[in-house]
mmCIF file of C-alpha atoms in Angstrom:
data_model
loop_
_atom_site.group_PDB
_atom_site.id
_atom_site.type_symbol
_atom_site.label_atom_id
_atom_site.label_comp_id
_atom_site.label_asym_id
_atom_site.label_seq_id
_atom_site.Cartn_x
_atom_site.Cartn_y
_atom_site.Cartn_z
ATOM 1 C CA MET A 2 168.470 168.032 272.479
ATOM 2 C CA HIS A 3 167.036 170.852 274.477
ATOM 3 C CA ASN A 4 163.590 170.621 275.955
ATOM 4 C CA ILE A 5 161.445 173.665 275.297
ATOM 5 C CA VAL A 6 159.212 174.476 278.173
ATOM 6 C CA VAL A 7 156.106 176.482 277.334
ATOM 7 C CA PRO A 8 154.712 178.434 280.239
ATOM 8 C CA PRO A 9 151.194 177.284 281.154
ATOM 9 C CA SER A 10 149.691 180.702 280.468
ATOM 10 C CA THR A 11 151.271 180.793 277.001
ATOM 11 C CA ALA A 12 150.063 177.281 276.174
ATOM 12 C CA TYR A 13 146.526 178.160 277.257
ATOM 13 C CA THR A 14 146.600 181.333 275.168
ATOM 14 C CA SER A 15 147.790 179.441 272.078
ATOM 15 C CA VAL A 16 145.143 176.743 272.422
ATOM 16 C CA SER A 17 142.420 179.324 272.966
ATOM 17 C CA ARG A 18 143.578 181.258 269.937
ATOM 18 C CA TRP A 19 143.562 178.063 267.861
ATOM 19 C CA HIS A 20 140.032 177.275 269.042
ATOM 20 C CA ARG A 21 138.906 180.763 268.127
ATOM 21 C CA LEU A 22 140.445 180.505 264.662
ATOM 22 C CA LEU A 23 138.845 177.114 264.137
ATOM 23 C CA ALA A 24 135.466 178.465 265.203
ATOM 24 C CA VAL A 25 135.799 181.432 262.861
ATOM 25 C CA GLY A 26 136.775 179.122 260.003
ATOM 26 C CA LEU A 27 133.838 176.816 260.579
ATOM 27 C CA THR A 28 131.479 179.787 260.800
ATOM 28 C CA CYS A 29 132.793 181.243 257.552
ATOM 29 C CA ALA A 30 132.486 177.876 255.838
ATOM 30 C CA SER A 31 128.947 177.522 257.096
ATOM 31 C CA LEU A 32 128.001 181.017 255.971
ATOM 32 C CA THR A 33 129.642 180.520 252.594
ATOM 33 C CA SER A 34 127.816 177.245 252.096
ATOM 34 C CA GLY A 35 124.572 178.904 253.076
ATOM 35 C CA CYS A 36 125.180 181.825 250.745
ATOM 36 C CA VAL A 37 125.977 179.499 247.848
ATOM 37 C CA ALA A 38 122.885 177.427 248.528
ATOM 38 C CA SER A 39 120.803 180.577 248.799
ATOM 39 C CA SER A 40 122.288 181.911 245.579
ATOM 40 C CA ARG A 41 121.541 178.679 243.770
ATOM 41 C CA ALA A 42 118.003 178.713 245.086
ATOM 42 C CA GLY A 43 117.614 182.300 243.933
ATOM 43 C CA ASP A 44 118.916 181.411 240.481
ATOM 44 C CA ALA A 45 116.211 178.777 240.021
ATOM 45 C CA SER A 46 113.591 180.560 237.938
ATOM 46 C CA PRO A 47 109.960 179.808 238.795
ATOM 47 C CA SER A 48 107.846 177.581 236.587
ATOM 48 C CA ILE A 49 104.903 179.342 234.963
ATOM 49 C CA LYS A 50 101.607 178.368 233.344
ATOM 50 C CA ILE A 51 100.340 180.176 230.262
ATOM 51 C CA LEU A 52 96.866 179.811 228.771
ATOM 52 C CA VAL A 53 96.610 180.526 225.038
ATOM 53 C CA THR A 54 92.994 180.631 223.917
ATOM 54 C CA TYR A 55 91.312 181.649 220.670
ATOM 55 C CA HIS A 56 88.334 181.437 218.319
ATOM 56 C CA SER A 57 88.855 180.318 214.731
ATOM 57 C CA LEU A 58 86.571 179.235 211.875
ATOM 58 C CA ALA A 59 88.881 179.282 208.853
ATOM 59 C CA GLY A 60 91.917 178.061 210.795
ATOM 60 C CA ASN A 61 93.967 181.254 210.470
ATOM 61 C CA THR A 62 93.690 182.349 214.094
ATOM 62 C CA GLU A 63 94.407 178.770 215.141
ATOM 63 C CA ARG A 64 97.700 178.834 213.223
ATOM 64 C CA MET A 65 98.661 182.057 214.968
ATOM 65 C CA ALA A 66 97.720 180.518 218.323
ATOM 66 C CA GLU A 67 99.979 177.545 217.657
ATOM 67 C CA ALA A 68 102.851 179.924 216.858
ATOM 68 C CA VAL A 69 102.230 181.824 220.111
ATOM 69 C CA VAL A 70 102.398 178.496 221.956
ATOM 70 C CA ALA A 71 105.691 177.614 220.256
ATOM 71 C CA GLY A 72 107.201 180.931 221.294
ATOM 72 C CA ALA A 73 106.063 180.575 224.895
ATOM 73 C CA ARG A 74 107.407 177.027 225.114
ATOM 74 C CA SER A 75 110.829 178.208 223.944
ATOM 75 C CA VAL A 76 111.273 179.797 227.390
ATOM 76 C CA ALA A 77 112.436 177.344 230.050
ATOM 77 C CA GLN A 78 109.953 176.099 232.646
ATOM 78 C CA SER A 79 106.931 177.357 230.727
ATOM 79 C CA GLN A 80 103.864 175.135 230.766
ATOM 80 C CA VAL A 81 101.472 176.165 227.998
ATOM 81 C CA VAL A 82 97.817 175.178 227.603
ATOM 82 C CA LEU A 83 96.095 175.719 224.231
ATOM 83 C CA LYS A 84 92.280 175.789 224.141
ATOM 84 C CA ARG A 85 89.435 177.321 222.184
ATOM 85 C CA VAL A 86 87.606 179.996 224.160
ATOM 86 C CA GLY A 87 84.517 177.832 224.547
ATOM 87 C CA GLN A 88 86.559 175.072 226.202
ATOM 88 C CA VAL A 89 88.205 177.187 228.903
ATOM 89 C CA THR A 90 87.212 176.317 232.478
ATOM 90 C CA ALA A 91 87.448 178.380 235.642
ATOM 91 C CA ASP A 92 90.454 176.296 236.702
ATOM 92 C CA ASP A 93 92.182 176.935 233.353
ATOM 93 C CA LEU A 94 91.710 180.654 233.830
ATOM 94 C CA PHE A 95 92.578 181.071 237.487
ATOM 95 C CA SER A 96 95.506 178.636 237.560
ATOM 96 C CA ALA A 97 97.232 180.430 234.680
ATOM 97 C CA ASP A 98 99.924 183.020 235.338
ATOM 98 C CA ALA A 99 99.300 184.531 231.896
ATOM 99 C CA VAL A 100 96.450 184.519 229.382
ATOM 100 C CA VAL A 101 96.889 185.196 225.658
ATOM 101 C CA VAL A 102 93.680 185.662 223.666
ATOM 102 C CA GLY A 103 93.308 185.564 219.883
ATOM 103 C CA SER A 104 90.379 186.466 217.663
ATOM 104 C CA PRO A 105 89.506 186.811 213.999
ATOM 105 C CA VAL A 106 88.135 190.194 212.987
ATOM 106 C CA TYR A 107 84.343 190.223 212.659
ATOM 107 C CA TRP A 108 82.811 193.562 211.641
ATOM 108 C CA SER A 109 86.007 195.387 212.630
ATOM 109 C CA ASN A 110 86.025 193.948 216.156
ATOM 110 C CA MET A 111 86.567 190.754 218.141
ATOM 111 C CA SER A 112 84.320 187.800 217.342
ATOM 112 C CA GLY A 113 81.167 187.184 219.351
ATOM 113 C CA GLU A 114 82.699 183.999 220.769
ATOM 114 C CA VAL A 115 85.658 185.910 222.202
ATOM 115 C CA LYS A 116 83.377 188.622 223.610
ATOM 116 C CA THR A 117 81.259 185.918 225.279
ATOM 117 C CA PHE A 118 84.456 184.425 226.703
ATOM 118 C CA PHE A 119 85.285 187.714 228.408
ATOM 119 C CA ASP A 120 81.696 188.165 229.593
ATOM 120 C CA ASN A 121 81.904 184.702 231.162
ATOM 121 C CA TRP A 122 84.829 185.801 233.299
ATOM 122 C CA GLN A 123 82.188 187.290 235.547
ATOM 123 C CA PHE A 124 78.942 185.531 234.651
ATOM 124 C CA LYS A 125 80.396 181.989 234.807
ATOM 125 C CA PHE A 126 83.698 182.301 236.667
ATOM 126 C CA GLY A 127 83.046 185.187 239.069
ATOM 127 C CA VAL A 128 86.187 187.304 238.795
ATOM 128 C CA PHE A 129 84.632 190.181 240.758
ATOM 129 C CA PRO A 130 84.699 191.667 243.320
ATOM 130 C CA GLU A 131 88.011 190.005 244.236
ATOM 131 C CA PHE A 132 89.716 190.843 240.894
ATOM 132 C CA LYS A 133 90.869 187.243 240.543
ATOM 133 C CA MET A 134 92.815 188.038 237.357
ATOM 134 C CA LYS A 135 94.778 190.868 238.964
ATOM 135 C CA ASN A 136 98.518 190.924 238.153
ATOM 136 C CA LYS A 137 98.298 188.067 235.666
ATOM 137 C CA VAL A 138 100.046 188.829 232.368
ATOM 138 C CA GLY A 139 97.842 189.285 229.302
ATOM 139 C CA ALA A 140 98.356 189.677 225.552
ATOM 140 C CA ALA A 141 96.377 189.651 222.304
ATOM 141 C CA PHE A 142 96.624 188.530 218.692
ATOM 142 C CA ALA A 143 94.258 188.826 215.743
ATOM 143 C CA THR A 144 93.739 187.847 212.128
ATOM 144 C CA GLY A 145 91.786 189.812 209.528
ATOM 145 C CA GLY A 146 91.119 189.739 205.816
ATOM 146 C CA GLN A 147 92.369 193.197 204.851
ATOM 147 C CA VAL A 148 95.185 195.474 205.983
ATOM 148 C CA SER A 149 92.774 197.966 207.567
ATOM 149 C CA SER A 150 90.043 195.516 208.516
ATOM 150 C CA GLY A 151 90.060 196.164 212.268
ATOM 151 C CA LYS A 152 92.903 194.057 213.635
ATOM 152 C CA GLU A 153 94.166 196.864 215.875
ATOM 153 C CA VAL A 154 90.654 197.537 217.192
ATOM 154 C CA THR A 155 90.237 193.827 217.906
ATOM 155 C CA MET A 156 93.489 193.618 219.842
ATOM 156 C CA LEU A 157 92.730 196.833 221.724
ATOM 157 C CA THR A 158 89.315 195.583 222.846
ATOM 158 C CA ILE A 159 90.926 192.357 224.071
ATOM 159 C CA LEU A 160 93.550 194.349 225.969
ATOM 160 C CA ALA A 161 90.859 196.686 227.332
ATOM 161 C CA ALA A 162 89.047 193.722 228.873
ATOM 162 C CA MET A 163 92.307 192.603 230.461
ATOM 163 C CA LEU A 164 93.113 196.065 231.795
ATOM 164 C CA GLY A 165 89.638 196.227 233.290
ATOM 165 C CA ASN A 166 90.617 193.136 235.268
ATOM 166 C CA GLN A 167 93.858 194.793 236.469
ATOM 167 C CA MET A 168 96.055 192.494 234.395
ATOM 168 C CA ILE A 169 99.547 193.380 233.167
ATOM 169 C CA VAL A 170 99.378 193.592 229.366
ATOM 170 C CA VAL A 171 102.383 193.162 227.076
ATOM 171 C CA SER A 172 103.058 193.061 223.344
ATOM 172 C CA ASP A 173 105.724 192.051 220.874
ATOM 173 C CA GLY A 174 105.812 191.847 217.115
ATOM 174 C CA GLY A 175 103.563 194.898 216.966
ATOM 175 C CA ALA A 176 102.381 197.785 219.099
ATOM 176 C CA PHE A 177 99.354 195.929 220.459
ATOM 177 C CA GLY A 178 100.235 192.287 219.858
ATOM 178 C CA ALA A 179 100.654 189.994 216.847
ATOM 179 C CA SER A 180 98.411 190.095 213.788
ATOM 180 C CA ALA A 181 98.080 188.596 210.328
ATOM 181 C CA THR A 182 96.380 189.642 207.095
ATOM 182 C CA THR A 183 94.769 186.612 205.483
ATOM 183 C CA GLU A 184 93.017 187.779 202.288
ATOM 184 C CA GLY A 185 93.378 190.326 199.507
ATOM 185 C CA ASP A 186 97.007 190.558 198.408
ATOM 186 C CA SER A 187 98.005 188.032 201.073
ATOM 187 C CA SER A 188 98.087 184.315 200.331
ATOM 188 C CA GLY A 189 97.474 183.600 204.012
ATOM 189 C CA ILE A 190 99.611 183.864 207.123
ATOM 190 C CA ASP A 191 103.234 184.355 206.084
ATOM 191 C CA ASP A 192 106.483 183.518 207.870
ATOM 192 C CA ARG A 193 106.930 187.045 209.216
ATOM 193 C CA GLU A 194 103.487 187.027 210.806
ATOM 194 C CA LEU A 195 104.126 183.619 212.364
ATOM 195 C CA ALA A 196 107.461 184.929 213.648
ATOM 196 C CA ASP A 197 105.608 187.852 215.247
ATOM 197 C CA ALA A 198 103.260 185.393 216.958
ATOM 198 C CA ARG A 199 106.196 183.362 218.273
ATOM 199 C CA ALA A 200 107.843 186.555 219.511
ATOM 200 C CA LEU A 201 104.641 187.461 221.341
ATOM 201 C CA GLY A 202 104.519 184.074 223.057
ATOM 202 C CA ARG A 203 108.157 184.322 224.060
ATOM 203 C CA ARG A 204 107.679 187.851 225.395
ATOM 204 C CA VAL A 205 104.662 186.793 227.461
ATOM 205 C CA ALA A 206 106.644 183.935 229.002
ATOM 206 C CA GLU A 207 109.636 186.152 229.780
ATOM 207 C CA VAL A 208 107.553 188.867 231.433
ATOM 208 C CA THR A 209 105.494 186.301 233.338
ATOM 209 C CA LYS A 210 108.663 184.802 234.814
ATOM 210 C CA LEU A 211 109.779 188.258 235.925
ATOM 211 C CA VAL A 212 106.412 188.908 237.567
ATOM 212 C CA ARG A 213 106.442 185.519 239.304
ATOM 213 C CA ALA A 214 110.019 186.008 240.512
ATOM 214 C CA GLY A 215 109.163 189.440 241.889
ATOM 215 C CA SER A 216 106.043 188.234 243.683
ATOM 216 C CA SER A 217 107.987 185.454 245.426
ATOM 217 C CA HIS A 218 110.191 187.945 247.340
#
């Protein structure tokens, strides 16, 4: 057997090269691990809180509100609070990432209870001058007795109040939100109208998650 003699300089060079390769490998592994962890963290969608609030005497707007809640809850990590407008507190309002407001049509407009709710944003809760509702997502739904009874006007006045507070308004199921015709030729809220309300809730949750994800970067 022949002994192979490695010159000292060659041995040193080989060991150094091995050390360098090992260091590069460990660095790459560390970076890869960090990238994967970062990617997984980025994939985790933020949890959101949605307030659905309404006024209802006959129960029709309440049924629509419950459908909106069901749609919002179908989106992962969505916490949904359902309250009548008179029960909403400052904490309910300001802790929510989105607010969906529903009203029956009274004299071709929103009900007095819903109007008082919006007035209380300032008079009870003090949204100005800081614009405390700014960049929260907002949406509207309405119920009315006849086809042309004022449902669009009602939803538009709700959205106008939200826009005045610099909120981000969305819709689904209809141009301005979800609505239902409850009298006349209608036997009450039908499956299509409830589906529109669920679609509105789902849309609000989806957009709210996008807004929250964008604001976290």
